[in-house]
Short mmCIF file of C-alpha atoms and ligand atoms in Angstrom, two decimals:
data_model
loop_
_atom_site.label_atom_id
_atom_site.label_comp_id
_atom_site.label_asym_id
_atom_site.label_seq_id
_atom_site.Cartn_x
_atom_site.Cartn_y
_atom_site.Cartn_z
CA MET A 443 -126.79 -31.60 23.38
CA ASN A 444 -124.92 -28.44 24.37
CA ASN A 445 -127.54 -25.69 24.72
CA ASN A 446 -125.76 -23.29 22.38
CA ILE A 447 -125.54 -25.83 19.59
CA LYS A 448 -128.35 -26.12 17.09
CA ASN A 449 -128.43 -28.55 14.23
CA SER A 450 -128.77 -27.21 10.70
CA PRO A 451 -130.97 -29.14 8.28
CA ALA A 452 -129.18 -31.19 5.60
CA SER A 453 -130.36 -28.70 2.99
CA GLU A 454 -128.45 -25.91 4.71
CA ILE A 455 -125.24 -27.95 4.88
CA LEU A 456 -125.62 -28.64 1.15
CA LYS A 457 -126.18 -24.95 0.47
CA ILE A 458 -122.99 -24.02 2.29
CA LEU A 459 -121.02 -26.60 0.31
CA LEU A 460 -122.56 -25.59 -3.01
CA ASN A 461 -121.71 -21.94 -2.37
CA SER A 462 -118.07 -22.69 -1.51
CA LYS A 463 -115.36 -22.43 -4.12
CA LYS A 464 -112.64 -23.69 -1.84
CA ILE A 465 -113.20 -26.36 0.80
CA THR A 466 -110.98 -28.01 3.42
CA ILE A 467 -112.04 -31.36 4.85
CA THR A 468 -110.46 -32.66 8.03
CA THR A 469 -110.96 -35.21 10.80
CA HIS A 470 -109.58 -36.32 14.16
CA VAL A 471 -106.10 -37.48 15.11
CA SER A 472 -105.54 -41.22 14.38
CA PRO A 473 -108.33 -41.42 11.82
CA ASP A 474 -110.39 -44.60 11.51
CA GLY A 475 -112.52 -46.00 8.71
CA ASP A 476 -115.44 -43.76 9.57
CA ALA A 477 -113.23 -40.66 9.48
CA ILE A 478 -111.48 -41.44 6.20
CA GLY A 479 -114.57 -42.92 4.48
CA SER A 480 -116.69 -39.90 5.37
CA GLU A 481 -113.97 -37.54 4.17
CA LEU A 482 -113.63 -39.28 0.82
CA ALA A 483 -117.36 -39.36 0.17
CA MET A 484 -117.56 -35.63 0.87
CA PHE A 485 -114.45 -35.00 -1.23
CA PHE A 486 -115.98 -36.74 -4.28
CA TYR A 487 -119.22 -34.86 -3.77
CA CYS A 488 -117.59 -31.41 -3.55
CA GLN A 489 -115.44 -32.22 -6.56
CA GLN A 490 -118.52 -33.32 -8.51
CA LYS A 491 -120.11 -29.97 -7.73
CA GLY A 492 -117.08 -28.14 -9.10
CA SER A 493 -115.41 -26.88 -5.89
CA ARG A 494 -111.73 -26.97 -5.16
CA VAL A 495 -111.40 -29.37 -2.26
CA ARG A 496 -108.57 -30.83 -0.20
CA ILE A 497 -108.49 -33.35 2.62
CA ILE A 498 -105.92 -32.34 5.23
CA ASN A 499 -105.48 -34.51 8.33
CA TYR A 500 -103.19 -34.28 11.31
CA SER A 501 -102.28 -38.00 11.16
CA GLU A 502 -101.29 -40.37 8.42
CA THR A 503 -103.89 -42.71 6.91
CA PRO A 504 -103.91 -46.27 8.36
CA TYR A 505 -102.54 -48.82 5.88
CA ASN A 506 -105.78 -50.83 5.79
CA LEU A 507 -107.71 -47.92 4.28
CA LYS A 508 -105.26 -47.23 1.48
CA PHE A 509 -107.19 -49.44 -0.95
CA LEU A 510 -109.98 -46.85 -1.13
CA ASN A 511 -110.30 -45.00 -4.42
CA GLY A 512 -109.17 -41.41 -4.10
CA ILE A 513 -107.01 -42.10 -1.03
CA GLU A 514 -104.11 -40.21 -2.68
CA ASN A 515 -106.12 -37.06 -1.99
CA VAL A 516 -105.87 -37.56 1.77
CA CYS A 517 -102.86 -35.48 2.90
CA VAL A 518 -101.02 -35.12 6.18
CA PHE A 519 -100.92 -31.54 7.48
CA ASP A 520 -97.79 -29.62 6.64
CA LYS A 521 -97.96 -26.23 8.30
CA SER A 522 -95.87 -24.28 5.81
CA HIS A 523 -97.62 -25.85 2.83
CA ASP A 524 -101.24 -26.00 3.99
CA THR A 525 -101.88 -22.98 6.20
CA ASP A 526 -102.64 -20.63 3.30
CA TYR A 527 -105.08 -23.04 1.70
CA ILE A 528 -106.89 -23.53 5.02
CA LYS A 529 -106.92 -19.80 5.70
CA ASN A 530 -108.36 -19.01 2.25
CA SER A 531 -110.98 -21.75 2.29
CA ASP A 532 -114.64 -20.74 2.20
CA THR A 533 -115.63 -23.75 4.25
CA ILE A 534 -113.90 -26.16 6.61
CA LEU A 535 -115.68 -29.44 7.10
CA PHE A 536 -114.92 -31.24 10.38
CA LEU A 537 -115.95 -34.87 10.11
CA ASP A 538 -116.24 -37.41 12.94
CA LEU A 539 -115.15 -34.99 15.65
CA ASN A 540 -116.93 -32.43 17.79
CA ASN A 541 -114.04 -30.72 19.55
CA SER A 542 -111.46 -28.68 17.65
CA SER A 543 -108.67 -29.96 19.89
CA ARG A 544 -109.06 -33.32 18.13
CA VAL A 545 -107.12 -31.95 15.14
CA LYS A 546 -104.12 -31.42 17.43
CA GLU A 547 -101.49 -29.07 15.96
CA MET A 548 -103.81 -28.13 13.10
CA GLU A 549 -106.14 -26.42 15.55
CA GLU A 550 -104.55 -22.99 15.30
CA SER A 551 -104.64 -22.99 11.48
CA VAL A 552 -108.24 -24.12 11.21
CA MET A 553 -109.60 -21.98 14.02
CA SER A 554 -107.88 -18.80 12.83
CA SER A 555 -109.40 -19.23 9.36
CA THR A 556 -112.46 -17.11 8.60
CA ALA A 557 -114.01 -20.06 6.70
CA THR A 558 -117.49 -21.24 7.64
CA LYS A 559 -116.90 -24.16 9.98
CA VAL A 560 -119.22 -27.13 9.66
CA VAL A 561 -119.27 -30.17 11.96
CA ILE A 562 -120.82 -33.50 10.93
CA ASP A 563 -120.48 -35.99 13.75
CA HIS A 564 -122.01 -38.63 16.02
CA HIS A 565 -120.03 -38.27 19.28
CA ILE A 566 -121.72 -36.99 22.42
CA GLU A 567 -121.09 -33.69 24.22
CA PRO A 568 -120.12 -31.46 21.29
CA LYS A 569 -118.09 -28.30 21.87
CA ASP A 570 -119.31 -24.98 20.57
CA PHE A 571 -116.60 -23.99 18.07
CA ALA A 572 -118.23 -24.19 14.63
CA ASP A 573 -120.85 -22.22 12.69
CA ASN A 574 -123.03 -25.12 11.60
CA TYR A 575 -123.64 -28.56 13.01
CA TYR A 576 -125.20 -31.73 11.69
CA ILE A 577 -124.85 -34.06 14.64
CA ASP A 578 -126.70 -37.07 15.94
CA SER A 579 -125.22 -39.11 18.77
CA ASP A 580 -127.64 -41.95 18.02
CA ALA A 581 -126.19 -42.42 14.53
CA THR A 582 -123.92 -45.44 14.08
CA SER A 583 -121.30 -43.40 12.29
CA THR A 584 -120.47 -40.11 10.66
CA GLY A 585 -120.74 -42.02 7.38
CA GLU A 586 -124.45 -42.52 8.02
CA LEU A 587 -124.91 -38.75 8.50
CA VAL A 588 -122.88 -37.93 5.38
CA TRP A 589 -125.10 -40.36 3.48
CA LYS A 590 -128.22 -38.55 4.70
CA ILE A 591 -126.83 -35.18 3.64
CA LEU A 592 -125.76 -36.40 0.20
CA LYS A 593 -129.07 -38.18 -0.36
CA SER A 594 -130.91 -34.94 0.25
CA ASP A 595 -129.35 -33.52 -2.94
CA ASN A 596 -131.73 -34.62 -5.69
CA ASN A 597 -129.15 -33.85 -8.34
CA ILE A 598 -126.33 -35.92 -6.93
CA ASN A 599 -124.68 -38.55 -9.09
CA LEU A 600 -123.99 -41.21 -6.45
CA THR A 601 -120.88 -42.99 -7.60
CA LYS A 602 -119.33 -46.32 -6.71
CA GLU A 603 -116.43 -44.43 -5.09
CA MET A 604 -118.79 -42.56 -2.75
CA ALA A 605 -120.72 -45.74 -1.93
CA SER A 606 -117.53 -47.69 -1.16
CA ALA A 607 -116.17 -44.92 1.07
CA LEU A 608 -119.45 -44.73 3.04
CA TYR A 609 -119.79 -48.51 3.27
CA THR A 610 -116.29 -48.58 4.81
CA ALA A 611 -117.25 -45.79 7.23
CA ILE A 612 -120.38 -47.56 8.47
CA MET A 613 -118.87 -51.06 8.50
CA THR A 614 -115.91 -50.00 10.65
CA ASP A 615 -117.88 -47.90 13.14
CA THR A 616 -120.44 -50.63 13.71
CA GLY A 617 -117.81 -53.35 14.20
CA SER A 618 -119.11 -54.92 10.98
CA PHE A 619 -122.76 -54.32 11.89
CA ARG A 620 -122.48 -55.96 15.30
CA TYR A 621 -122.62 -53.03 17.73
CA PRO A 622 -125.98 -52.57 19.47
CA ASN A 623 -126.88 -49.31 17.69
CA THR A 624 -126.92 -51.11 14.34
CA ASP A 625 -130.60 -51.22 13.39
CA SER A 626 -132.78 -51.84 10.37
CA GLU A 627 -132.16 -48.30 9.13
CA THR A 628 -128.43 -48.95 9.09
CA HIS A 629 -129.04 -52.08 7.03
CA GLN A 630 -131.30 -50.16 4.66
CA ILE A 631 -128.54 -47.62 4.07
CA ILE A 632 -126.06 -50.45 3.55
CA ALA A 633 -128.40 -52.11 1.05
CA GLU A 634 -128.48 -48.89 -0.95
CA LEU A 635 -124.71 -48.49 -0.81
CA ILE A 636 -124.34 -51.99 -2.23
CA LYS A 637 -126.79 -51.07 -4.96
CA TYR A 638 -124.58 -48.10 -5.84
CA GLY A 639 -121.56 -50.38 -6.19
CA ALA A 640 -119.97 -50.93 -2.76
CA ASP A 641 -118.45 -54.43 -2.64
CA PRO A 642 -118.91 -55.92 0.88
CA VAL A 643 -116.54 -58.85 0.34
CA LYS A 644 -113.69 -56.76 -1.00
CA ILE A 645 -114.09 -54.01 1.59
CA TYR A 646 -114.15 -56.45 4.53
CA GLU A 647 -111.11 -58.27 3.14
CA GLU A 648 -109.11 -55.09 2.70
CA VAL A 649 -110.01 -53.53 6.03
CA TYR A 650 -109.81 -56.54 8.34
CA ASN A 651 -108.22 -59.54 6.69
CA ILE A 652 -104.95 -58.20 5.33
CA ILE A 653 -102.18 -57.09 7.63
CA PRO A 654 -98.56 -56.49 6.66
CA PRO A 655 -96.03 -58.94 8.16
CA ARG A 656 -94.58 -56.20 10.39
CA ALA A 657 -98.06 -55.68 11.87
CA ALA A 658 -98.51 -59.43 12.46
CA ARG A 659 -95.19 -59.42 14.34
CA ILE A 660 -96.20 -56.57 16.58
CA TYR A 661 -99.59 -58.23 17.25
CA GLY A 662 -97.61 -61.28 18.33
CA GLU A 663 -95.39 -59.20 20.62
CA ALA A 664 -98.41 -57.58 22.20
CA PHE A 665 -100.23 -60.86 22.82
CA SER A 666 -97.18 -62.68 24.15
CA GLY A 667 -97.08 -60.05 26.91
CA MET A 668 -100.83 -60.15 27.52
CA GLU A 669 -101.93 -59.70 31.14
CA ILE A 670 -105.28 -60.77 32.51
CA TYR A 671 -107.03 -59.38 35.60
CA CYS A 672 -110.42 -59.37 37.31
CA ASP A 673 -111.20 -63.07 36.87
CA GLY A 674 -110.39 -62.92 33.17
CA LYS A 675 -112.67 -60.00 32.44
CA LEU A 676 -109.89 -57.46 31.90
CA VAL A 677 -107.28 -58.03 29.18
CA VAL A 678 -104.31 -55.67 29.03
CA LEU A 679 -101.81 -55.34 26.19
CA THR A 680 -98.79 -53.05 26.18
CA LEU A 681 -96.43 -51.99 23.43
CA SER A 682 -93.20 -50.25 24.34
CA LYS A 683 -91.22 -47.83 22.23
CA ASP A 684 -88.54 -50.52 21.87
CA THR A 685 -90.97 -53.06 20.49
CA PHE A 686 -92.14 -50.50 17.98
CA ASN A 687 -88.69 -49.55 16.86
CA LYS A 688 -87.54 -53.17 16.49
CA SER A 689 -90.60 -54.24 14.48
CA GLY A 690 -90.50 -51.37 11.99
CA ALA A 691 -94.26 -51.06 12.45
CA THR A 692 -96.04 -47.73 12.44
CA GLU A 693 -98.85 -46.60 14.69
CA SER A 694 -101.36 -47.08 11.94
CA ASP A 695 -100.33 -50.76 11.74
CA ILE A 696 -101.91 -51.39 15.14
CA GLU A 697 -105.28 -49.71 14.59
CA GLY A 698 -107.04 -53.11 14.70
CA LEU A 699 -105.11 -54.55 17.63
CA VAL A 700 -107.20 -53.47 20.62
CA GLU A 701 -110.31 -54.92 18.95
CA GLN A 702 -108.63 -58.34 19.12
CA THR A 703 -108.72 -58.29 22.93
CA MET A 704 -112.47 -58.80 22.70
CA THR A 705 -111.94 -62.22 21.12
CA ILE A 706 -110.31 -63.55 24.32
CA LYS A 707 -112.69 -65.83 26.21
CA ASP A 708 -114.39 -64.10 29.18
CA ALA A 709 -112.90 -60.69 28.26
CA LYS A 710 -115.30 -57.84 28.96
CA VAL A 711 -112.84 -54.94 28.78
CA GLY A 712 -109.72 -54.77 26.65
CA VAL A 713 -106.99 -52.16 27.03
CA LEU A 714 -104.01 -51.41 24.83
CA LEU A 715 -101.29 -49.08 26.11
CA THR A 716 -98.92 -47.87 23.44
CA GLU A 717 -95.77 -45.92 24.09
CA ARG A 718 -95.75 -43.69 21.04
CA PRO A 719 -92.60 -44.02 18.97
CA ASN A 720 -92.05 -40.34 18.28
CA GLU A 721 -93.65 -38.52 21.17
CA ALA A 722 -93.46 -38.59 24.94
CA GLU A 723 -97.03 -39.75 25.20
CA ILE A 724 -98.84 -42.97 26.01
CA ARG A 725 -101.90 -43.82 24.02
CA ILE A 726 -104.57 -45.84 25.80
CA SER A 727 -107.30 -47.59 23.81
CA PHE A 728 -110.30 -49.25 25.42
CA ARG A 729 -112.88 -51.71 24.15
CA SER A 730 -115.75 -53.23 26.11
CA LYS A 731 -118.84 -55.38 25.89
CA GLY A 732 -122.30 -55.28 27.44
CA GLU A 733 -123.02 -52.78 30.19
CA LEU A 734 -119.43 -51.69 30.73
CA ASN A 735 -118.86 -48.06 29.81
CA VAL A 736 -115.27 -47.35 28.79
CA ARG A 737 -116.05 -43.83 27.65
CA GLU A 738 -116.25 -42.83 31.33
CA LEU A 739 -112.80 -44.29 31.94
CA ALA A 740 -111.36 -42.48 28.94
CA LEU A 741 -112.92 -39.21 30.08
CA SER A 742 -111.38 -39.58 33.53
CA LEU A 743 -108.00 -39.74 31.77
CA GLY A 744 -108.68 -36.67 29.65
CA GLY A 745 -109.79 -38.59 26.55
CA GLY A 746 -113.16 -39.51 25.09
CA GLY A 747 -114.99 -41.73 22.66
CA HIS A 748 -117.95 -44.07 22.69
CA PHE A 749 -119.55 -46.37 25.27
CA HIS A 750 -117.79 -49.50 23.93
CA ALA A 751 -114.77 -47.93 22.22
CA ALA A 752 -112.80 -45.05 23.68
CA GLY A 753 -109.30 -43.77 24.24
CA ALA A 754 -107.02 -41.24 25.86
CA ARG A 755 -103.46 -39.98 25.71
CA ILE A 756 -101.41 -39.25 28.78
CA SER A 757 -97.93 -37.81 29.13
CA ASN A 758 -95.22 -37.46 31.76
CA ILE A 759 -95.71 -41.01 32.98
CA SER A 760 -93.83 -44.26 32.43
CA LEU A 761 -95.48 -47.12 30.59
CA LEU A 762 -95.43 -49.19 33.77
CA ASP A 763 -97.09 -46.48 35.89
CA ALA A 764 -99.64 -45.80 33.17
CA LYS A 765 -100.52 -49.49 33.13
CA LYS A 766 -100.93 -49.56 36.91
CA LEU A 767 -103.17 -46.52 36.79
CA VAL A 768 -105.32 -47.92 34.01
CA ILE A 769 -105.72 -51.32 35.66
CA GLU A 770 -106.71 -49.63 38.91
CA LYS A 771 -109.30 -47.47 37.20
CA THR A 772 -110.65 -50.23 34.98
CA SER A 773 -111.06 -52.72 37.81
CA THR A 774 -113.57 -50.36 39.45
CA LEU A 775 -115.94 -51.20 36.56
CA PHE A 776 -116.16 -54.72 37.99
CA ASN A 777 -116.28 -53.45 41.58
CA ILE A 778 -112.96 -55.10 42.18
CA LYS A 779 -110.16 -53.28 43.92
CA ILE A 780 -106.62 -54.08 42.77
MN1 MN B 576 -117.14 -42.31 13.97
#
């Protein structure tokens, strides 16, 4: 942990929240189930305690999380509309991120606010930008940490909505309880969430088993252009701007796509390169299995993430050159030079 960063106990995080009349909750660009689930659970809690609270994110919510109760409270940042609210907040809660640059163009608004800034997160190498931290890089998810904080309030009324949001957070960040850091404690938390009303069958169905036809088409496009390197261990998918525009799909439609590379026989690392439809930027997503650390690769491209799931964004480069660069870098993981 960064030397300047000290964790606050859960009781102190609760105290900050309980003393705040106006709260902003936010998370990282391209939010996932852990980000949105953690935000909603905290939103319901703050509302229950009588605070004014808003969730303001840089990116839109992925379609597969829209089934969650309360999702209409998750808003996309609109500078002219939201800056005053953020500025006048007593507390800003940063969930599932540990670097203020992860909120992209919201950074100026949140960092210029005099609000108490609180980070709850499980990524490694946190940056020193907030007032209070509740971080644990061994935790499976931010959802698990939010659960611990909420459970430490003896007067909480744990609702089905909170339980479902946190179940979604933990399920998605553990790859449905398959990633190696999933332990008996995770399952104990999950058991409690089910007791409080989370429905595992429904949540799995909604998150993973329903995709809109436009998303299925773009999955098909990506896989029909699949490239395989390093004796089958490296699977590379690319999506061009053109493919995006023709399909009518949005970026959030492809949140689950890179995960699918790991179902290809012999694949150890999967990469998805996406030419972003509205910006001159290429998004690179990595997945891996076993001993292969894709976080290092992402870091070398200016990104970040976890050991088995990471990503980066690069600009001023063509899709073709970006692919070449990524293949070159990734092949070094297998000690193969391309
Ligand atoms: Mn997370």
